[in-house]
């Protein structure tokens, strides 16, 4: 029997004003009508789906602080799912005086018009079951094959989405956020965005610098690189993140880390040797969950996905690697087992599903047009491969590009921004947060001393308290502040004393207030991925594989299903290739004009 209770969307009529209705377990939902094309506000319309956790403080009370909008990333992730799954935990962190609001950006899930290149979910599943990495050979996973697949995607985009795709972009979503704010009878935005959500937040701040009340961007993407359709500098800290696995495993010892060696260098060498062995001789596997090969591509992908949430994934990864080195690939295979596609049952709600191609529409529409020829693709991939060993996984996001630059992202906002970055984030390096902070006058960058993607990947009470204080009182952290986490990557007590308990080991001296915050972080981890998994997205690509890894992690006896999470790829996408980019590429004219106007007004010196 299919369980679709989470996915069933409430029947809420669209309206020009926010009309809230009870929905899901304890939430309220609304659908707001906005212009499809802001250049023609009286023309066709779009409908934005919203869900909220209502503040416990009455609206008329002076203590009520209004709505905080959230974006979980993507682009293309569902903000409704995020709030339905994690909104109460977010409210715990921010405080009861705020409404916590998630929305499905235009083109996504319950918001309309929706983007879809395929007639049925089965068609999409068959298409997405393709290769996950790029090789130098001539087979189905070669660079040439990826480029050829892009030609088909470009044709699909032209045939199925050209009439609406020009309006599905980050600039219009930023305008939609302003419409949501104004529908609340307020003038300024309060916002917390993760990964791609940092691009959306920075775009809003650049377009509407006088409309910022509080704005946190967490897991910061280099927005200028994003809008240039380069997407090639997100992996600067990926090796640094992997190094924390080597360091943590060696420090934990053989009784805690199954892939142990006396020094981090030896663990790294053992992994390299395992790569060589598996590349030469893949391991056939049959388990209760599926069957297939643990080959070089699957091994690489498993490791890369694990870097998103090290505090949850490194222990089962270590076990899988140790078993694989002994010839047993079952544990590692199960980390990325892809469920067989199943047709929907019990009349599931199609609007609750997120079509993966919406990511392509947003990313490719935001970016510059890139060369269509295969030779340009080869040059880009070669250059990217020289800068990162993970290009074989990441280059599928964008195979060729132009050298044009958008921006700069410069603004003197009505209230300073808070930017949050981890010291070893595999896909949004700390460098990007520092760069983006320089563009927004008075902004402060808060560093979390942990590996993983975005602040929720590590258990830091310090970070969450600074974010709470920023929203509640407008208090910014001291410049240069670095927040610690409270748990090692391989905690002894979590394994020895709590075999079926939490991975974030909480010391006895943690106060009840801090424990409440840690519980909220864990709840956000689990419910967010659980919501993603229950959408039953078709298999294929790094994004979907991370959902399947969550499913496997929660099945292990020594991991608590209430806290395990592999953070979804918020800043990465599927293949975004040349022909598609040339078909779907509306220029973000309004955004560029806002940047140029800011420079002309000398809000920030061009030298910055």
Coordinates of C-alpha atoms in Angstrom, one line a residue:
X1 CA 0.0 0.0 0.0
X2 CA 1.4 3.4 -0.9
X3 CA 1.5 6.0 1.9
X4 CA 0.7 9.3 0.3
X5 CA -0.8 11.2 3.3
X6 CA 2.2 13.5 3.4
X7 CA 2.1 14.2 -0.4
X8 CA -1.6 15.0 -0.7
X9 CA -2.0 18.7 -1.4
X10 CA -5.0 20.5 0.2
X11 CA -7.6 21.9 -2.0
X12 CA -6.9 25.6 -1.7
X13 CA -8.3 28.1 -4.2
X14 CA -5.8 30.7 -5.6
X15 CA -6.5 34.3 -4.6
X16 CA -5.0 37.7 -5.0
X17 CA -4.8 38.1 -1.2
X18 CA -3.4 35.5 1.3
X19 CA -6.2 33.4 2.5
X20 CA -4.9 30.7 4.9
X21 CA -6.5 27.2 5.3
X22 CA -5.7 24.4 7.7
X23 CA -3.6 21.7 6.0
X24 CA -1.4 18.8 6.6
X25 CA -0.8 17.9 10.3
X26 CA -0.8 21.3 12.0
X27 CA 0.0 23.8 9.3
X28 CA -1.8 26.4 7.2
X29 CA -1.7 26.7 3.4
X30 CA -2.5 29.4 0.8
X31 CA -2.1 30.0 -2.9
X32 CA -1.2 33.5 -4.0
X33 CA -1.8 34.8 -7.6
X34 CA 1.1 36.8 -9.0
X35 CA 1.9 38.0 -12.5
X36 CA 3.6 35.4 -14.8
X37 CA 5.4 38.2 -16.6
X38 CA 6.1 41.2 -14.4
X39 CA 6.5 43.3 -17.5
X40 CA 2.9 42.6 -18.2
X41 CA 1.3 42.6 -14.7
X42 CA -2.3 42.5 -16.1
X43 CA -1.6 39.5 -18.4
X44 CA -1.2 35.8 -17.6
X45 CA -0.8 34.7 -14.0
X46 CA 1.2 32.3 -11.9
X47 CA 0.1 30.8 -8.6
X48 CA 2.5 30.4 -5.7
X49 CA 1.8 27.6 -3.2
X50 CA 2.7 28.4 0.5
X51 CA 2.6 26.6 3.8
X52 CA 3.3 28.0 7.2
X53 CA 3.8 27.3 10.9
X54 CA 1.9 30.0 12.6
X55 CA 3.4 32.1 15.4
X56 CA 2.1 31.4 18.8
X57 CA 2.2 35.2 19.4
X58 CA -1.0 37.0 18.3
X59 CA -0.5 39.3 15.3
X60 CA -1.8 42.3 17.2
X61 CA 0.9 41.8 19.9
X62 CA 3.9 44.1 19.8
X63 CA 6.0 40.9 20.3
X64 CA 4.9 39.4 17.0
X65 CA 7.6 39.8 14.4
X66 CA 6.0 38.6 11.2
X67 CA 6.9 36.0 8.6
X68 CA 10.3 34.5 7.8
X69 CA 10.4 33.0 4.3
X70 CA 12.6 29.9 3.7
X71 CA 14.1 28.4 0.6
X72 CA 15.7 25.0 1.0
X73 CA 17.8 25.2 -2.2
X74 CA 17.9 23.3 -5.5
X75 CA 17.1 25.2 -7.5
X76 CA 13.7 23.5 -7.6
X77 CA 13.3 22.1 -4.1
X78 CA 9.8 22.4 -2.5
X79 CA 9.6 25.0 0.2
X80 CA 6.2 23.6 1.1
X81 CA 7.6 20.2 1.8
X82 CA 10.4 21.8 3.8
X83 CA 8.1 23.6 6.1
X84 CA 5.6 20.7 6.5
X85 CA 8.5 18.5 7.5
X86 CA 10.8 21.0 9.3
X87 CA 8.9 24.1 10.0
X88 CA 8.2 23.4 13.7
X89 CA 11.9 22.7 14.2
X90 CA 12.8 26.0 12.4
X91 CA 10.3 27.8 14.7
X92 CA 12.1 26.3 17.7
X93 CA 15.4 27.8 16.5
X94 CA 14.0 31.2 15.5
X95 CA 11.5 31.6 18.4
X96 CA 7.7 31.7 18.6
X97 CA 7.3 35.3 17.5
X98 CA 7.7 34.5 13.8
X99 CA 5.5 32.8 11.2
X100 CA 7.7 30.2 9.4
X101 CA 6.8 30.1 5.7
X102 CA 7.8 27.9 2.9
X103 CA 6.8 28.3 -0.7
X104 CA 7.1 26.3 -3.9
X105 CA 8.9 28.7 -6.4
X106 CA 7.2 29.3 -9.7
X107 CA 7.4 26.1 -11.8
X108 CA 8.0 23.9 -8.8
X109 CA 5.6 21.2 -7.4
X110 CA 2.3 22.8 -6.3
X111 CA 3.0 26.2 -7.9
X112 CA 1.7 26.7 -11.4
X113 CA 2.4 26.7 -14.3
X114 CA 4.6 23.6 -13.7
X115 CA 7.6 22.6 -15.7
X116 CA 7.5 19.1 -17.2
X117 CA 9.3 17.8 -20.3
X118 CA 7.9 14.2 -20.0
X119 CA 4.4 12.8 -20.5
X120 CA 4.5 10.5 -17.5
X121 CA 6.6 9.8 -14.4
X122 CA 7.6 6.5 -16.0
X123 CA 9.1 8.4 -19.0
X124 CA 11.1 10.6 -16.7
X125 CA 12.3 7.6 -14.7
X126 CA 13.5 5.8 -17.8
X127 CA 15.4 8.9 -19.0
X128 CA 17.0 9.6 -15.6
X129 CA 18.3 6.1 -15.2
X130 CA 21.3 7.1 -17.2
X131 CA 25.0 7.4 -16.2
X132 CA 26.0 9.4 -13.1
X133 CA 29.6 10.3 -13.9
X134 CA 31.6 11.2 -17.0
X135 CA 34.4 9.0 -18.3
X136 CA 37.1 9.4 -20.9
X137 CA 36.0 6.4 -22.8
X138 CA 33.6 5.9 -25.7
X139 CA 30.7 4.2 -23.9
X140 CA 27.3 5.4 -22.6
X141 CA 29.0 7.4 -19.8
X142 CA 31.4 9.2 -22.1
X143 CA 31.6 13.0 -22.5
X144 CA 30.3 12.7 -26.0
X145 CA 27.3 10.6 -24.9
X146 CA 26.5 13.2 -22.2
X147 CA 26.6 16.0 -24.8
X148 CA 24.4 14.0 -27.2
X149 CA 21.8 13.4 -24.4
X150 CA 21.8 17.2 -23.9
X151 CA 20.6 17.6 -27.5
X152 CA 17.5 15.6 -26.7
X153 CA 16.9 17.5 -23.5
X154 CA 17.2 20.8 -25.4
X155 CA 14.6 19.4 -27.9
X156 CA 12.3 18.5 -25.1
X157 CA 12.6 21.9 -23.6
X158 CA 11.8 23.6 -26.9
X159 CA 8.7 21.4 -27.5
X160 CA 7.3 21.2 -24.0
X161 CA 8.4 24.2 -22.0
X162 CA 9.3 27.1 -24.2
X163 CA 6.0 29.0 -23.6
X164 CA 6.5 29.3 -19.8
X165 CA 10.2 28.6 -19.2
X166 CA 11.1 32.2 -20.0
X167 CA 9.3 33.2 -16.8
X168 CA 10.7 30.5 -14.5
X169 CA 13.9 32.1 -13.2
X170 CA 15.4 33.5 -10.0
X171 CA 14.7 37.1 -10.8
X172 CA 11.0 36.5 -11.0
X173 CA 11.1 34.3 -7.9
X174 CA 12.7 37.2 -6.0
X175 CA 9.8 39.4 -7.2
X176 CA 7.4 36.8 -6.0
X177 CA 8.9 36.9 -2.6
X178 CA 8.3 40.7 -2.5
X179 CA 4.7 40.0 -3.5
X180 CA 4.4 37.5 -0.5
X181 CA 5.8 40.1 1.9
X182 CA 3.4 42.8 0.7
X183 CA 0.5 40.4 0.9
X184 CA 1.3 40.2 4.6
X185 CA 0.9 44.0 4.8
X186 CA 4.6 44.4 5.4
X187 CA 7.3 46.2 3.4
X188 CA 10.5 44.3 4.1
X189 CA 11.6 40.7 3.8
X190 CA 12.8 38.3 6.5
X191 CA 14.5 35.3 4.8
X192 CA 16.7 32.3 5.4
X193 CA 18.0 30.6 2.3
X194 CA 20.2 27.5 1.9
X195 CA 22.7 26.9 -0.9
X196 CA 20.9 27.9 -4.1
X197 CA 18.7 29.8 -1.7
X198 CA 21.7 32.0 -1.1
X199 CA 21.6 33.0 -4.8
X200 CA 17.9 33.8 -4.4
X201 CA 18.6 35.8 -1.3
X202 CA 21.5 37.7 -2.8
X203 CA 19.4 38.4 -5.9
X204 CA 16.6 39.9 -3.8
X205 CA 19.1 42.0 -1.8
X206 CA 20.6 43.3 -5.1
X207 CA 17.3 44.0 -6.7
X208 CA 15.5 45.4 -3.6
X209 CA 18.2 46.6 -1.2
X210 CA 15.7 48.9 0.6
X211 CA 13.3 45.9 1.3
X212 CA 15.6 43.9 3.6
X213 CA 14.7 43.5 7.2
X214 CA 16.6 40.3 8.0
X215 CA 18.3 38.1 5.4
X216 CA 20.5 35.0 6.2
X217 CA 22.1 33.1 3.4
X218 CA 23.5 29.7 4.5
X219 CA 25.9 27.6 2.4
X220 CA 26.8 30.5 0.1
X221 CA 27.1 30.1 -3.6
X222 CA 29.2 32.5 -5.7
X223 CA 26.2 34.2 -7.3
X224 CA 28.3 35.8 -10.1
X225 CA 29.7 32.5 -11.1
X226 CA 26.2 31.0 -11.0
X227 CA 24.7 33.7 -13.3
X228 CA 27.7 33.3 -15.6
X229 CA 26.7 29.7 -16.2
X230 CA 30.1 28.6 -15.1
X231 CA 29.3 26.5 -11.9
X232 CA 32.9 25.5 -11.7
X233 CA 34.2 26.9 -8.4
X234 CA 31.9 25.1 -6.0
X235 CA 34.3 22.2 -5.4
X236 CA 37.2 24.2 -4.0
X237 CA 36.7 22.6 -0.5
X238 CA 35.6 19.2 -1.6
X239 CA 38.9 17.5 -1.0
X240 CA 39.2 19.4 2.3
X241 CA 35.8 17.8 3.3
X242 CA 37.1 14.3 2.4
X243 CA 40.2 15.0 4.4
X244 CA 38.1 15.3 7.5
X245 CA 37.0 11.7 6.9
X246 CA 40.6 10.5 6.8
X247 CA 41.5 12.6 9.9
X248 CA 38.4 11.6 11.9
X249 CA 38.7 7.9 11.1
X250 CA 42.3 7.8 12.1
X251 CA 41.6 9.7 15.3
X252 CA 38.6 7.5 16.2
X253 CA 40.7 4.3 16.2
X254 CA 39.9 0.7 14.9
X255 CA 37.2 0.0 17.3
X256 CA 35.1 3.0 16.1
X257 CA 36.0 3.5 12.4
X258 CA 36.0 0.2 10.3
X259 CA 38.2 1.7 7.6
X260 CA 40.9 2.7 10.2
X261 CA 44.6 3.0 9.5
X262 CA 47.2 4.6 11.8
X263 CA 47.5 7.8 9.9
X264 CA 45.2 9.9 7.7
X265 CA 47.6 9.5 4.8
X266 CA 47.4 5.7 5.0
X267 CA 43.6 5.9 4.9
X268 CA 43.8 8.1 1.8
X269 CA 46.2 5.7 0.2
X270 CA 43.9 2.7 1.0
X271 CA 41.0 4.5 -0.7
X272 CA 43.1 5.2 -3.8
X273 CA 44.1 1.5 -3.9
X274 CA 40.4 0.6 -3.6
X275 CA 39.6 2.8 -6.5
X276 CA 42.2 1.1 -8.6
X277 CA 40.9 -2.4 -7.6
X278 CA 37.3 -1.6 -8.3
X279 CA 38.0 0.1 -11.6
X280 CA 39.8 -3.0 -12.8
X281 CA 37.3 -5.5 -11.3
X282 CA 33.8 -4.3 -10.2
X283 CA 32.1 -6.3 -7.5
X284 CA 28.7 -8.0 -8.4
X285 CA 26.2 -7.6 -5.6
X286 CA 22.8 -9.1 -4.7
X287 CA 21.0 -7.8 -1.6
X288 CA 17.5 -7.7 -0.2
X289 CA 17.1 -4.2 -1.6
X290 CA 18.5 -4.8 -5.1
X291 CA 21.3 -6.0 -7.3
X292 CA 24.0 -4.6 -9.6
X293 CA 27.6 -3.7 -9.6
X294 CA 29.8 -1.8 -7.2
X295 CA 31.9 -0.2 -9.9
X296 CA 34.2 2.8 -10.0
X297 CA 31.3 5.2 -10.7
X298 CA 29.1 3.9 -7.9
X299 CA 32.0 4.0 -5.4
X300 CA 32.9 7.6 -6.4
X301 CA 29.3 8.8 -6.2
X302 CA 28.7 7.2 -2.8
X303 CA 31.8 9.0 -1.3
X304 CA 30.8 12.3 -2.9
X305 CA 27.2 12.2 -1.6
X306 CA 28.5 11.3 1.9
X307 CA 30.4 14.5 2.1
X308 CA 27.2 16.5 2.3
X309 CA 26.4 15.3 5.9
X310 CA 29.5 13.8 7.4
X311 CA 28.2 13.6 11.0
X312 CA 25.6 11.2 9.7
X313 CA 27.2 9.4 6.8
X314 CA 30.9 8.8 7.6
X315 CA 30.3 5.9 9.9
X316 CA 28.3 3.8 7.5
X317 CA 30.6 4.9 4.7
X318 CA 33.6 3.6 6.6
X319 CA 31.9 0.2 7.1
X320 CA 31.0 0.0 3.5
X321 CA 34.6 0.8 2.4
X322 CA 36.1 -1.7 4.8
X323 CA 33.7 -4.5 3.6
X324 CA 34.4 -3.6 0.0
X325 CA 38.2 -3.8 0.6
X326 CA 37.5 -7.4 1.8
X327 CA 35.5 -8.2 -1.3
X328 CA 32.0 -7.7 0.1
X329 CA 30.2 -4.9 -1.7
X330 CA 26.8 -5.3 -0.1
X331 CA 27.0 -2.5 2.5
X332 CA 28.4 0.0 0.1
X333 CA 25.9 -1.0 -2.6
X334 CA 23.0 -0.5 -0.3
X335 CA 24.0 3.0 0.5
X336 CA 22.9 4.0 -3.0
X337 CA 20.4 1.3 -3.8
X338 CA 17.9 2.7 -6.3
X339 CA 14.4 1.5 -5.7
X340 CA 12.6 0.1 -8.7
X341 CA 10.2 2.5 -10.3
X342 CA 6.6 1.9 -9.3
X343 CA 3.6 3.5 -10.8
X344 CA 1.5 5.6 -8.5
X345 CA -1.3 4.1 -6.4
X346 CA -4.3 5.4 -4.4
X347 CA -4.6 8.5 -6.6
X348 CA -1.4 10.3 -5.5
X349 CA -1.2 14.0 -5.9
X350 CA 0.9 14.8 -9.0
X351 CA 1.4 18.4 -7.8
X352 CA 3.4 17.2 -4.8
X353 CA 6.1 15.7 -7.0
X354 CA 9.0 17.9 -8.1
X355 CA 10.0 17.4 -11.8
X356 CA 13.7 17.2 -11.9
X357 CA 13.9 19.2 -15.1
X358 CA 12.7 22.4 -13.3
X359 CA 16.3 22.6 -12.0
X360 CA 17.5 22.8 -15.6
X361 CA 15.0 25.5 -16.5
X362 CA 16.0 27.7 -13.6
X363 CA 19.7 27.2 -13.7
X364 CA 20.0 27.4 -17.5
X365 CA 17.5 30.2 -17.8
X366 CA 19.4 32.2 -15.2
X367 CA 22.8 31.7 -16.9
X368 CA 24.4 33.0 -20.0
X369 CA 24.0 31.2 -23.3
X370 CA 26.9 28.8 -23.9
X371 CA 28.4 27.4 -27.1
X372 CA 26.5 24.5 -28.6
X373 CA 29.4 22.7 -30.2
X374 CA 31.0 19.7 -28.8
X375 CA 34.5 21.1 -29.0
X376 CA 33.6 23.8 -26.5
X377 CA 32.3 21.1 -24.2
X378 CA 35.6 19.3 -24.4
X379 CA 37.6 22.4 -23.6
X380 CA 35.4 23.2 -20.6
X381 CA 35.6 19.7 -19.2
X382 CA 39.4 19.5 -19.6
X383 CA 39.8 22.8 -17.8
X384 CA 37.4 21.8 -15.0
X385 CA 39.1 18.4 -14.6
X386 CA 42.4 20.2 -14.0
X387 CA 41.0 22.1 -11.1
X388 CA 39.0 19.3 -9.3
X389 CA 39.2 15.6 -9.1
X390 CA 35.4 15.6 -8.8
X391 CA 34.7 17.1 -12.2
X392 CA 33.5 13.8 -13.5
X393 CA 30.5 14.1 -11.2
X394 CA 29.9 17.9 -11.2
X395 CA 30.5 18.8 -14.8
X396 CA 27.1 17.3 -15.7
X397 CA 25.6 20.5 -14.3
X398 CA 27.0 22.5 -17.1
X399 CA 29.2 21.1 -19.9
X400 CA 30.1 24.3 -21.7
X401 CA 30.0 28.0 -21.0
X402 CA 30.8 31.5 -22.1
X403 CA 33.1 33.9 -20.4
X404 CA 30.6 36.6 -19.9
X405 CA 30.0 37.8 -16.3
X406 CA 26.8 39.2 -14.6
X407 CA 26.8 41.4 -11.6
X408 CA 28.5 42.6 -9.6
X409 CA 26.5 41.7 -6.5
X410 CA 26.8 45.1 -4.8
X411 CA 24.2 46.7 -2.6
X412 CA 23.8 48.9 0.5
X413 CA 20.8 47.0 2.0
X414 CA 18.4 48.6 4.5
X415 CA 19.7 46.0 7.1
X416 CA 23.0 44.1 7.0
X417 CA 23.0 40.5 5.7
X418 CA 24.2 37.6 7.7
X419 CA 26.1 35.0 5.7
X420 CA 26.9 31.5 7.1
X421 CA 29.5 29.1 5.8
X422 CA 31.2 25.9 6.9
X423 CA 35.0 25.5 7.0
X424 CA 34.8 22.4 4.7
X425 CA 31.7 22.5 2.6
X426 CA 32.0 20.1 -0.3
X427 CA 29.9 22.2 -2.8
X428 CA 29.7 25.8 -1.4
X429 CA 33.2 26.7 -0.2
X430 CA 33.8 29.2 2.5
X431 CA 35.6 31.4 0.0
X432 CA 32.3 32.1 -1.8
X433 CA 30.7 33.4 1.4
X434 CA 33.7 35.7 2.0
X435 CA 33.4 36.9 -1.6
X436 CA 29.7 37.5 -1.5
X437 CA 29.9 39.3 1.9
X438 CA 32.3 41.9 0.4
X439 CA 29.5 43.0 -2.0
X440 CA 26.9 43.8 0.7
X441 CA 27.9 46.8 2.8
X442 CA 27.9 46.0 6.5
X443 CA 27.2 42.3 6.1
X444 CA 28.9 39.8 8.5
X445 CA 30.1 36.3 7.7
X446 CA 29.7 33.7 10.4
X447 CA 31.9 30.6 10.1
X448 CA 30.9 27.2 11.4
X449 CA 33.9 25.0 12.1
X450 CA 32.6 21.8 10.6
X451 CA 32.5 19.8 7.4
X452 CA 29.3 19.3 5.4
X453 CA 26.9 21.3 3.3
X454 CA 25.1 24.2 5.1
X455 CA 24.9 24.8 8.8
X456 CA 22.4 22.1 9.6
X457 CA 24.9 19.4 8.5
X458 CA 26.7 19.9 11.8
X459 CA 25.5 20.2 15.5
X460 CA 26.4 23.8 16.3
X461 CA 24.3 25.4 19.0
X462 CA 26.5 28.5 18.6
X463 CA 25.5 29.0 15.0
X464 CA 21.8 28.6 15.6
X465 CA 21.9 31.1 18.6
X466 CA 23.6 33.7 16.4
X467 CA 20.9 33.2 13.7
X468 CA 18.2 33.4 16.3
X469 CA 19.6 36.6 17.8
X470 CA 19.9 38.1 14.3
X471 CA 16.3 37.5 13.4
X472 CA 14.9 38.5 16.9
X473 CA 17.1 41.5 17.8
X474 CA 19.1 42.4 14.7
X475 CA 22.3 41.4 16.5
X476 CA 25.1 40.4 14.2
X477 CA 27.9 38.1 15.3
X478 CA 31.4 39.7 15.9
X479 CA 33.4 40.0 12.8
X480 CA 35.5 36.9 12.3
X481 CA 33.4 34.7 14.7
X482 CA 33.9 31.0 14.4
X483 CA 31.3 28.6 15.9
X484 CA 32.3 25.1 17.0
X485 CA 30.2 21.9 16.9
X486 CA 29.6 19.7 19.9
X487 CA 30.2 16.3 18.4
X488 CA 33.2 14.6 16.8
X489 CA 32.7 12.9 13.4
X490 CA 33.1 9.4 15.0
X491 CA 31.8 9.8 18.5
X492 CA 32.7 6.8 20.8
X493 CA 29.7 7.1 23.1
X494 CA 27.2 7.3 20.2
X495 CA 28.4 3.9 19.0
X496 CA 29.3 2.1 22.3
X497 CA 26.5 3.4 24.6
X498 CA 23.7 4.2 22.1
X499 CA 23.8 1.5 19.4
X500 CA 20.3 2.5 18.2
X501 CA 20.5 6.2 19.3
X502 CA 21.7 9.5 18.0
X503 CA 24.8 10.2 16.0
X504 CA 25.2 13.7 17.4
X505 CA 26.6 12.8 20.8
X506 CA 25.3 15.2 23.3
X507 CA 27.5 15.7 26.4
X508 CA 25.8 15.5 29.8
X509 CA 26.6 19.2 30.5
X510 CA 24.5 20.5 27.7
X511 CA 21.7 22.7 29.0
X512 CA 18.0 22.0 28.3
X513 CA 17.9 25.1 26.0
X514 CA 20.8 23.9 24.0
X515 CA 19.5 20.3 23.9
X516 CA 16.2 21.7 22.4
X517 CA 18.2 23.4 19.7
X518 CA 20.2 20.2 18.9
X519 CA 16.9 18.2 18.8
X520 CA 15.6 20.8 16.3
X521 CA 18.7 20.4 14.1
X522 CA 18.2 16.6 14.1
X523 CA 14.5 16.9 13.3
X524 CA 15.2 19.2 10.4
X525 CA 17.8 16.6 9.1
X526 CA 15.4 13.7 9.2
X527 CA 12.1 15.2 8.2
X528 CA 13.6 17.1 5.3
X529 CA 15.0 14.0 3.7
X530 CA 12.0 11.9 4.6
X531 CA 9.8 14.3 2.8
X532 CA 12.1 14.2 -0.2
X533 CA 12.1 10.4 -0.2
X534 CA 8.4 10.1 0.0
X535 CA 7.9 12.1 -3.2
X536 CA 9.2 8.9 -4.8
X537 CA 11.3 10.7 -7.3
X538 CA 12.6 8.5 -10.2
X539 CA 16.1 7.3 -9.9
X540 CA 19.1 8.8 -11.7
X541 CA 21.6 11.6 -11.0
X542 CA 23.4 12.7 -7.9
X543 CA 20.4 14.5 -6.5
X544 CA 18.1 11.4 -6.4
X545 CA 20.9 9.2 -5.2
X546 CA 21.2 11.3 -2.1
X547 CA 17.6 10.5 -1.2
X548 CA 18.2 6.8 -1.6
X549 CA 21.3 7.0 0.7
X550 CA 19.0 8.6 3.3
X551 CA 16.7 5.6 3.0
X552 CA 19.5 3.1 3.6
X553 CA 21.1 5.1 6.5
X554 CA 17.8 5.1 8.4
X555 CA 17.6 1.3 8.0
X556 CA 20.8 0.6 9.9
X557 CA 20.2 -0.6 13.4
X558 CA 22.8 1.7 14.9
X559 CA 21.3 4.9 13.3
X560 CA 18.2 6.7 14.5
X561 CA 15.7 7.2 11.8
X562 CA 14.7 10.4 13.6
X563 CA 17.9 12.2 12.9
X564 CA 19.7 10.6 10.0
X565 CA 20.1 12.8 6.9
X566 CA 22.1 13.3 3.8
X567 CA 21.5 16.9 2.8
X568 CA 20.0 17.1 -0.7
X569 CA 22.1 18.6 -3.4
X570 CA 20.9 22.2 -3.0
X571 CA 23.3 23.8 -5.2
X572 CA 24.0 21.1 -7.8
X573 CA 21.8 20.1 -10.7
X574 CA 21.5 17.5 -13.3
X575 CA 22.9 17.9 -16.8
X576 CA 22.5 21.4 -18.1
X577 CA 23.9 21.4 -21.5
X578 CA 24.5 23.6 -24.6
X579 CA 21.4 23.1 -26.7
X580 CA 19.1 23.4 -23.7
X581 CA 20.8 26.6 -22.6
X582 CA 20.4 28.1 -26.1
X583 CA 16.7 27.3 -26.1
X584 CA 15.9 28.3 -22.6
X585 CA 17.8 31.4 -21.7
X586 CA 15.9 34.5 -20.7
X587 CA 18.2 37.2 -19.6
X588 CA 17.8 38.5 -16.1
X589 CA 17.5 42.0 -17.3
X590 CA 15.9 43.4 -14.2
X591 CA 18.6 41.9 -12.0
X592 CA 21.4 43.3 -14.1
X593 CA 19.7 46.7 -14.2
X594 CA 19.5 46.7 -10.4
X595 CA 23.2 45.9 -10.2
X596 CA 24.1 48.6 -12.7
X597 CA 21.9 51.2 -10.9
X598 CA 23.5 50.3 -7.6
X599 CA 26.9 51.0 -9.1
X600 CA 25.8 54.2 -10.8
X601 CA 24.4 55.4 -7.4
X602 CA 27.8 54.6 -5.9
X603 CA 26.3 52.6 -3.1
X604 CA 29.5 50.6 -3.1
X605 CA 32.7 51.5 -4.7
X606 CA 33.3 49.5 -7.9
X607 CA 36.8 48.7 -6.6
X608 CA 35.2 46.4 -4.0

